[in-house]
PDB file of C-alpha atoms in Angstrom:
ATOM      1  CA  ILE A   1     217.149-150.200 148.944  1.00  0.00           C
ATOM      2  CA  ARG A   2     217.173-147.958 152.007  1.00  0.00           C
ATOM      3  CA  GLY A   3     220.678-146.759 151.184  1.00  0.00           C
ATOM      4  CA  GLU A   4     219.592-145.867 147.660  1.00  0.00           C
ATOM      5  CA  ALA A   5     216.568-144.002 149.040  1.00  0.00           C
ATOM      6  CA  ARG A   6     218.819-141.958 151.341  1.00  0.00           C
ATOM      7  CA  ILE A   7     221.185-141.099 148.518  1.00  0.00           C
ATOM      8  CA  HIS A   8     218.263-140.111 146.291  1.00  0.00           C
ATOM      9  CA  SER A   9     216.779-138.008 149.115  1.00  0.00           C
ATOM     10  CA  ALA A  10     220.122-136.247 149.709  1.00  0.00           C
ATOM     11  CA  ILE A  11     220.574-135.564 146.003  1.00  0.00           C
ATOM     12  CA  GLN A  12     217.003-134.262 145.731  1.00  0.00           C
ATOM     13  CA  SER A  13     217.419-131.892 148.717  1.00  0.00           C
ATOM     14  CA  ASN A  14     220.671-130.519 147.268  1.00  0.00           C
ATOM     15  CA  TRP A  15     218.972-130.109 143.901  1.00  0.00           C
ATOM     16  CA  ASP A  16     216.082-128.204 145.534  1.00  0.00           C
ATOM     17  CA  ASP A  17     218.557-125.892 147.291  1.00  0.00           C
ATOM     18  CA  GLU A  18     220.369-125.145 144.019  1.00  0.00           C
ATOM     19  CA  ARG A  19     217.113-124.381 142.189  1.00  0.00           C
ATOM     20  CA  GLY A  20     215.886-122.135 144.955  1.00  0.00           C
ATOM     21  CA  GLY A  21     213.757-124.637 146.856  1.00  0.00           C
ATOM     22  CA  ASN A  22     215.259-123.397 150.094  1.00  0.00           C
ATOM     23  CA  PRO A  23     213.368-120.291 151.334  1.00  0.00           C
ATOM     24  CA  GLU A  24     216.582-118.395 152.132  1.00  0.00           C
ATOM     25  CA  VAL A  25     217.910-119.057 148.647  1.00  0.00           C
ATOM     26  CA  ARG A  26     214.620-117.988 147.050  1.00  0.00           C
ATOM     27  CA  GLN A  27     214.598-114.777 149.083  1.00  0.00           C
ATOM     28  CA  ALA A  28     218.170-113.947 148.076  1.00  0.00           C
ATOM     29  CA  PHE A  29     217.302-114.517 144.414  1.00  0.00           C
ATOM     30  CA  SER A  30     214.174-112.360 144.814  1.00  0.00           C
ATOM     31  CA  VAL A  31     216.141-109.450 146.286  1.00  0.00           C
ATOM     32  CA  PHE A  32     218.844-109.759 143.641  1.00  0.00           C
ATOM     33  CA  GLY A  33     216.198-109.995 140.895  1.00  0.00           C
ATOM     34  CA  ALA A  34     214.366-106.900 142.167  1.00  0.00           C
ATOM     35  CA  ILE A  35     217.577-104.859 142.287  1.00  0.00           C
ATOM     36  CA  LEU A  36     218.558-106.084 138.825  1.00  0.00           C
ATOM     37  CA  MET A  37     215.131-105.191 137.416  1.00  0.00           C
ATOM     38  CA  LEU A  38     215.379-101.677 138.872  1.00  0.00           C
ATOM     39  CA  VAL A  39     218.879-101.136 137.503  1.00  0.00           C
ATOM     40  CA  VAL A  40     217.891-102.398 134.040  1.00  0.00           C
ATOM     41  CA  ALA A  41     214.758-100.220 134.079  1.00  0.00           C
ATOM     42  CA  THR A  42     216.826 -97.162 135.044  1.00  0.00           C
ATOM     43  CA  VAL A  43     219.381 -97.791 132.315  1.00  0.00           C
ATOM     44  CA  PHE A  44     216.587 -98.271 129.766  1.00  0.00           C
ATOM     45  CA  GLN A  45     214.924 -95.074 131.012  1.00  0.00           C
ATOM     46  CA  ALA A  46     218.108 -93.036 130.734  1.00  0.00           C
ATOM     47  CA  GLY A  47     219.230 -94.548 127.457  1.00  0.00           C
ATOM     48  CA  PHE A  48     215.976 -94.644 125.562  1.00  0.00           C
ATOM     49  CA  LEU A  49     212.768 -93.443 127.224  1.00  0.00           C
ATOM     50  CA  ASP A  50     214.039 -90.025 128.364  1.00  0.00           C
ATOM     51  CA  ARG A  51     214.179 -88.941 124.736  1.00  0.00           C
ATOM     52  CA  TYR A  52     210.467 -89.393 124.095  1.00  0.00           C
ATOM     53  CA  LEU A  53     207.625 -87.218 125.324  1.00  0.00           C
ATOM     54  CA  ILE A  54     204.005 -88.063 124.596  1.00  0.00           C
ATOM     55  CA  LEU A  55     201.794 -84.979 124.938  1.00  0.00           C
ATOM     56  CA  GLY A  56     204.371 -83.422 127.255  1.00  0.00           C
ATOM     57  CA  ALA A  57     204.751 -86.415 129.605  1.00  0.00           C
ATOM     58  CA  GLN A  58     206.918 -89.502 129.656  1.00  0.00           C
ATOM     59  CA  ILE A  59     206.906 -92.983 131.104  1.00  0.00           C
ATOM     60  CA  ASN A  60     208.871 -93.482 134.324  1.00  0.00           C
ATOM     61  CA  LEU A  61     209.965 -97.106 134.051  1.00  0.00           C
ATOM     62  CA  PRO A  62     211.982 -97.347 137.316  1.00  0.00           C
ATOM     63  CA  LEU A  63     208.938 -96.128 139.227  1.00  0.00           C
ATOM     64  CA  VAL A  64     206.689 -98.613 137.419  1.00  0.00           C
ATOM     65  CA  VAL A  65     209.027-101.491 138.285  1.00  0.00           C
ATOM     66  CA  ALA A  66     209.401-100.382 141.923  1.00  0.00           C
ATOM     67  CA  LEU A  67     205.648-100.017 142.429  1.00  0.00           C
ATOM     68  CA  SER A  68     204.861-103.294 140.650  1.00  0.00           C
ATOM     69  CA  LEU A  69     207.322-105.101 142.897  1.00  0.00           C
ATOM     70  CA  ALA A  70     205.931-103.262 145.937  1.00  0.00           C
ATOM     71  CA  LEU A  71     202.491-104.712 145.184  1.00  0.00           C
ATOM     72  CA  VAL A  72     203.798-108.252 145.648  1.00  0.00           C
ATOM     73  CA  SER A  73     205.896-107.520 148.746  1.00  0.00           C
ATOM     74  CA  ARG A  74     205.530-106.011 152.206  1.00  0.00           C
ATOM     75  CA  PRO A  75     205.191-102.235 152.821  1.00  0.00           C
ATOM     76  CA  ALA A  76     208.763-101.956 154.151  1.00  0.00           C
ATOM     77  CA  ALA A  77     210.084-103.668 151.030  1.00  0.00           C
ATOM     78  CA  GLY A  78     207.946-101.338 148.923  1.00  0.00           C
ATOM     79  CA  GLY A  79     209.523 -98.369 150.661  1.00  0.00           C
ATOM     80  CA  ALA A  80     213.006 -99.818 150.127  1.00  0.00           C
ATOM     81  CA  LEU A  81     212.270-100.408 146.439  1.00  0.00           C
ATOM     82  CA  GLY A  82     210.970 -96.852 146.201  1.00  0.00           C
ATOM     83  CA  LEU A  83     214.144 -95.578 147.857  1.00  0.00           C
ATOM     84  CA  LEU A  84     216.351 -97.435 145.390  1.00  0.00           C
ATOM     85  CA  SER A  85     214.206 -96.201 142.499  1.00  0.00           C
ATOM     86  CA  GLY A  86     214.463 -92.612 143.762  1.00  0.00           C
ATOM     87  CA  ILE A  87     218.220 -92.816 144.243  1.00  0.00           C
ATOM     88  CA  LEU A  88     218.766 -94.282 140.778  1.00  0.00           C
ATOM     89  CA  THR A  89     216.391 -91.808 139.107  1.00  0.00           C
ATOM     90  CA  GLY A  90     217.921 -88.835 140.922  1.00  0.00           C
ATOM     91  CA  ALA A  91     221.430 -89.972 140.052  1.00  0.00           C
ATOM     92  CA  ILE A  92     220.616 -90.398 136.368  1.00  0.00           C
ATOM     93  CA  SER A  93     218.691 -87.119 136.062  1.00  0.00           C
ATOM     94  CA  GLY A  94     221.308 -85.069 137.889  1.00  0.00           C
ATOM     95  CA  ALA A  95     218.670 -83.604 140.203  1.00  0.00           C
ATOM     96  CA  SER A  96     218.486 -83.717 143.977  1.00  0.00           C
ATOM     97  CA  MET A  97     218.243 -87.362 144.984  1.00  0.00           C
ATOM     98  CA  THR A  98     216.542 -86.378 148.239  1.00  0.00           C
ATOM     99  CA  HIS A  99     213.344 -85.230 146.538  1.00  0.00           C
ATOM    100  CA  TYR A 100     213.167 -88.293 144.329  1.00  0.00           C
ATOM    101  CA  ALA A 101     214.010 -90.666 147.178  1.00  0.00           C
ATOM    102  CA  VAL A 102     211.419 -89.247 149.588  1.00  0.00           C
ATOM    103  CA  SER A 103     208.643 -89.189 146.995  1.00  0.00           C
ATOM    104  CA  ARG A 104     209.401 -92.747 145.850  1.00  0.00           C
ATOM    105  CA  VAL A 105     209.673 -94.110 149.414  1.00  0.00           C
ATOM    106  CA  LEU A 106     206.234 -92.731 150.270  1.00  0.00           C
ATOM    107  CA  ALA A 107     204.682 -94.095 147.070  1.00  0.00           C
ATOM    108  CA  GLY A 108     206.372 -97.487 147.444  1.00  0.00           C
ATOM    109  CA  TYR A 109     205.260 -97.818 151.048  1.00  0.00           C
ATOM    110  CA  PHE A 110     201.697 -96.783 150.171  1.00  0.00           C
ATOM    111  CA  VAL A 111     201.454 -99.268 147.306  1.00  0.00           C
ATOM    112  CA  GLY A 112     203.118-101.941 149.454  1.00  0.00           C
ATOM    113  CA  THR A 113     200.319-101.630 151.998  1.00  0.00           C
ATOM    114  CA  ARG A 114     197.954-102.827 149.263  1.00  0.00           C
ATOM    115  CA  SER A 115     199.927-106.040 148.724  1.00  0.00           C
ATOM    116  CA  GLU A 116     197.606-108.146 150.885  1.00  0.00           C
ATOM    117  CA  SER A 117     194.680-107.608 148.519  1.00  0.00           C
ATOM    118  CA  GLU A 118     196.392-109.564 145.673  1.00  0.00           C
ATOM    119  CA  PRO A 119     195.072-107.454 142.789  1.00  0.00           C
ATOM    120  CA  SER A 120     194.609-108.658 139.243  1.00  0.00           C
ATOM    121  CA  VAL A 121     196.813-107.318 136.468  1.00  0.00           C
ATOM    122  CA  TRP A 122     194.295-104.540 135.817  1.00  0.00           C
ATOM    123  CA  GLY A 123     194.071-103.758 139.526  1.00  0.00           C
ATOM    124  CA  GLY A 124     197.851-103.751 139.749  1.00  0.00           C
ATOM    125  CA  ALA A 125     198.029-101.288 136.872  1.00  0.00           C
ATOM    126  CA  GLY A 126     195.552 -99.065 138.686  1.00  0.00           C
ATOM    127  CA  TRP A 127     197.594 -99.156 141.905  1.00  0.00           C
ATOM    128  CA  VAL A 128     200.781 -98.387 139.973  1.00  0.00           C
ATOM    129  CA  ALA A 129     199.049 -95.410 138.335  1.00  0.00           C
ATOM    130  CA  MET A 130     197.844 -94.215 141.748  1.00  0.00           C
ATOM    131  CA  GLY A 131     201.317 -94.666 143.238  1.00  0.00           C
ATOM    132  CA  SER A 132     202.850 -92.773 140.319  1.00  0.00           C
ATOM    133  CA  LEU A 133     200.431 -89.922 140.874  1.00  0.00           C
ATOM    134  CA  ILE A 134     201.299 -89.822 144.576  1.00  0.00           C
ATOM    135  CA  ALA A 135     205.050 -89.911 143.874  1.00  0.00           C
ATOM    136  CA  GLN A 136     204.853 -87.109 141.331  1.00  0.00           C
ATOM    137  CA  LEU A 137     202.605 -84.930 143.504  1.00  0.00           C
ATOM    138  CA  VAL A 138     204.954 -85.326 146.473  1.00  0.00           C
ATOM    139  CA  LEU A 139     207.837 -84.430 144.147  1.00  0.00           C
ATOM    140  CA  ILE A 140     205.950 -81.299 143.043  1.00  0.00           C
ATOM    141  CA  ILE A 141     205.380 -80.338 146.690  1.00  0.00           C
ATOM    142  CA  LEU A 142     209.045 -80.908 147.613  1.00  0.00           C
ATOM    143  CA  ALA A 143     210.512 -79.226 144.528  1.00  0.00           C
ATOM    144  CA  PRO A 144     207.842 -77.014 142.936  1.00  0.00           C
ATOM    145  CA  PRO A 145     208.359 -76.264 139.251  1.00  0.00           C
ATOM    146  CA  SER A 146     207.972 -72.684 138.063  1.00  0.00           C
ATOM    147  CA  PRO A 147     204.953 -73.204 135.745  1.00  0.00           C
ATOM    148  CA  LEU A 148     202.772 -75.325 138.025  1.00  0.00           C
ATOM    149  CA  GLY A 149     199.879 -75.945 135.613  1.00  0.00           C
ATOM    150  CA  PRO A 150     201.799 -77.839 132.920  1.00  0.00           C
ATOM    151  CA  ALA A 151     203.623 -79.844 135.599  1.00  0.00           C
ATOM    152  CA  ILE A 152     200.341 -81.051 137.074  1.00  0.00           C
ATOM    153  CA  GLY A 153     199.040 -81.955 133.607  1.00  0.00           C
ATOM    154  CA  ALA A 154     202.222 -83.877 132.852  1.00  0.00           C
ATOM    155  CA  THR A 155     201.948 -85.605 136.224  1.00  0.00           C
ATOM    156  CA  ILE A 156     198.465 -86.881 135.446  1.00  0.00           C
ATOM    157  CA  LEU A 157     199.507 -88.062 131.978  1.00  0.00           C
ATOM    158  CA  THR A 158     202.614 -89.741 133.409  1.00  0.00           C
ATOM    159  CA  ALA A 159     200.448 -91.607 135.917  1.00  0.00           C
ATOM    160  CA  VAL A 160     198.204 -92.817 133.075  1.00  0.00           C
ATOM    161  CA  TYR A 161     201.191 -93.884 130.957  1.00  0.00           C
ATOM    162  CA  ASN A 162     202.764 -95.657 133.922  1.00  0.00           C
ATOM    163  CA  GLY A 163     199.505 -97.509 134.539  1.00  0.00           C
ATOM    164  CA  VAL A 164     199.449 -98.722 130.938  1.00  0.00           C
ATOM    165  CA  VAL A 165     203.108 -99.768 131.033  1.00  0.00           C
ATOM    166  CA  ALA A 166     202.472-101.508 134.366  1.00  0.00           C
ATOM    167  CA  LEU A 167     200.228-104.083 132.694  1.00  0.00           C
ATOM    168  CA  PRO A 168     203.077-106.200 131.262  1.00  0.00           C
ATOM    169  CA  VAL A 169     205.487-105.329 134.095  1.00  0.00           C
ATOM    170  CA  PHE A 170     203.045-106.359 136.810  1.00  0.00           C
ATOM    171  CA  ALA A 171     202.164-109.522 134.880  1.00  0.00           C
ATOM    172  CA  LEU A 172     205.893-110.292 134.779  1.00  0.00           C
ATOM    173  CA  VAL A 173     206.454-109.936 138.526  1.00  0.00           C
ATOM    174  CA  VAL A 174     203.307-111.772 139.647  1.00  0.00           C
TER     175      VAL A 174
END
């Protein structure tokens, strides 16, 4: 009976490792999943969402995903997710990646500092909207558009849209 118990225990521990029971395995899957979500969000943004403006503003799905993931991780991870989001967004848009990367790193780090509070889905949507507003305002400071008024209006609307879209995204990552 003891031999059978050992075999069962060994099989169970291997099974746990394969399913992600091991913390190192879970962390690797989490990092891979976060990168995959950002890449899919960027492709969806470039392929579909960039074509649609609502009252002069549009949803920024890579930023929503990065900030939602930043809320459930550490500040450094939030900054790294923001960096990846900025690099992908800058590469797709053909603009300077530096401006996008810096603005997204700052927003991701800021939102990541709020991760200890464990917000609800509505609170998470609010933090994503706030992070979007910060990212867009930093982007406006780094690369000012020529008509400033409409850009600020579009920034506020984009933050609102991102907050609404963050509801299902944040519920998915929590």
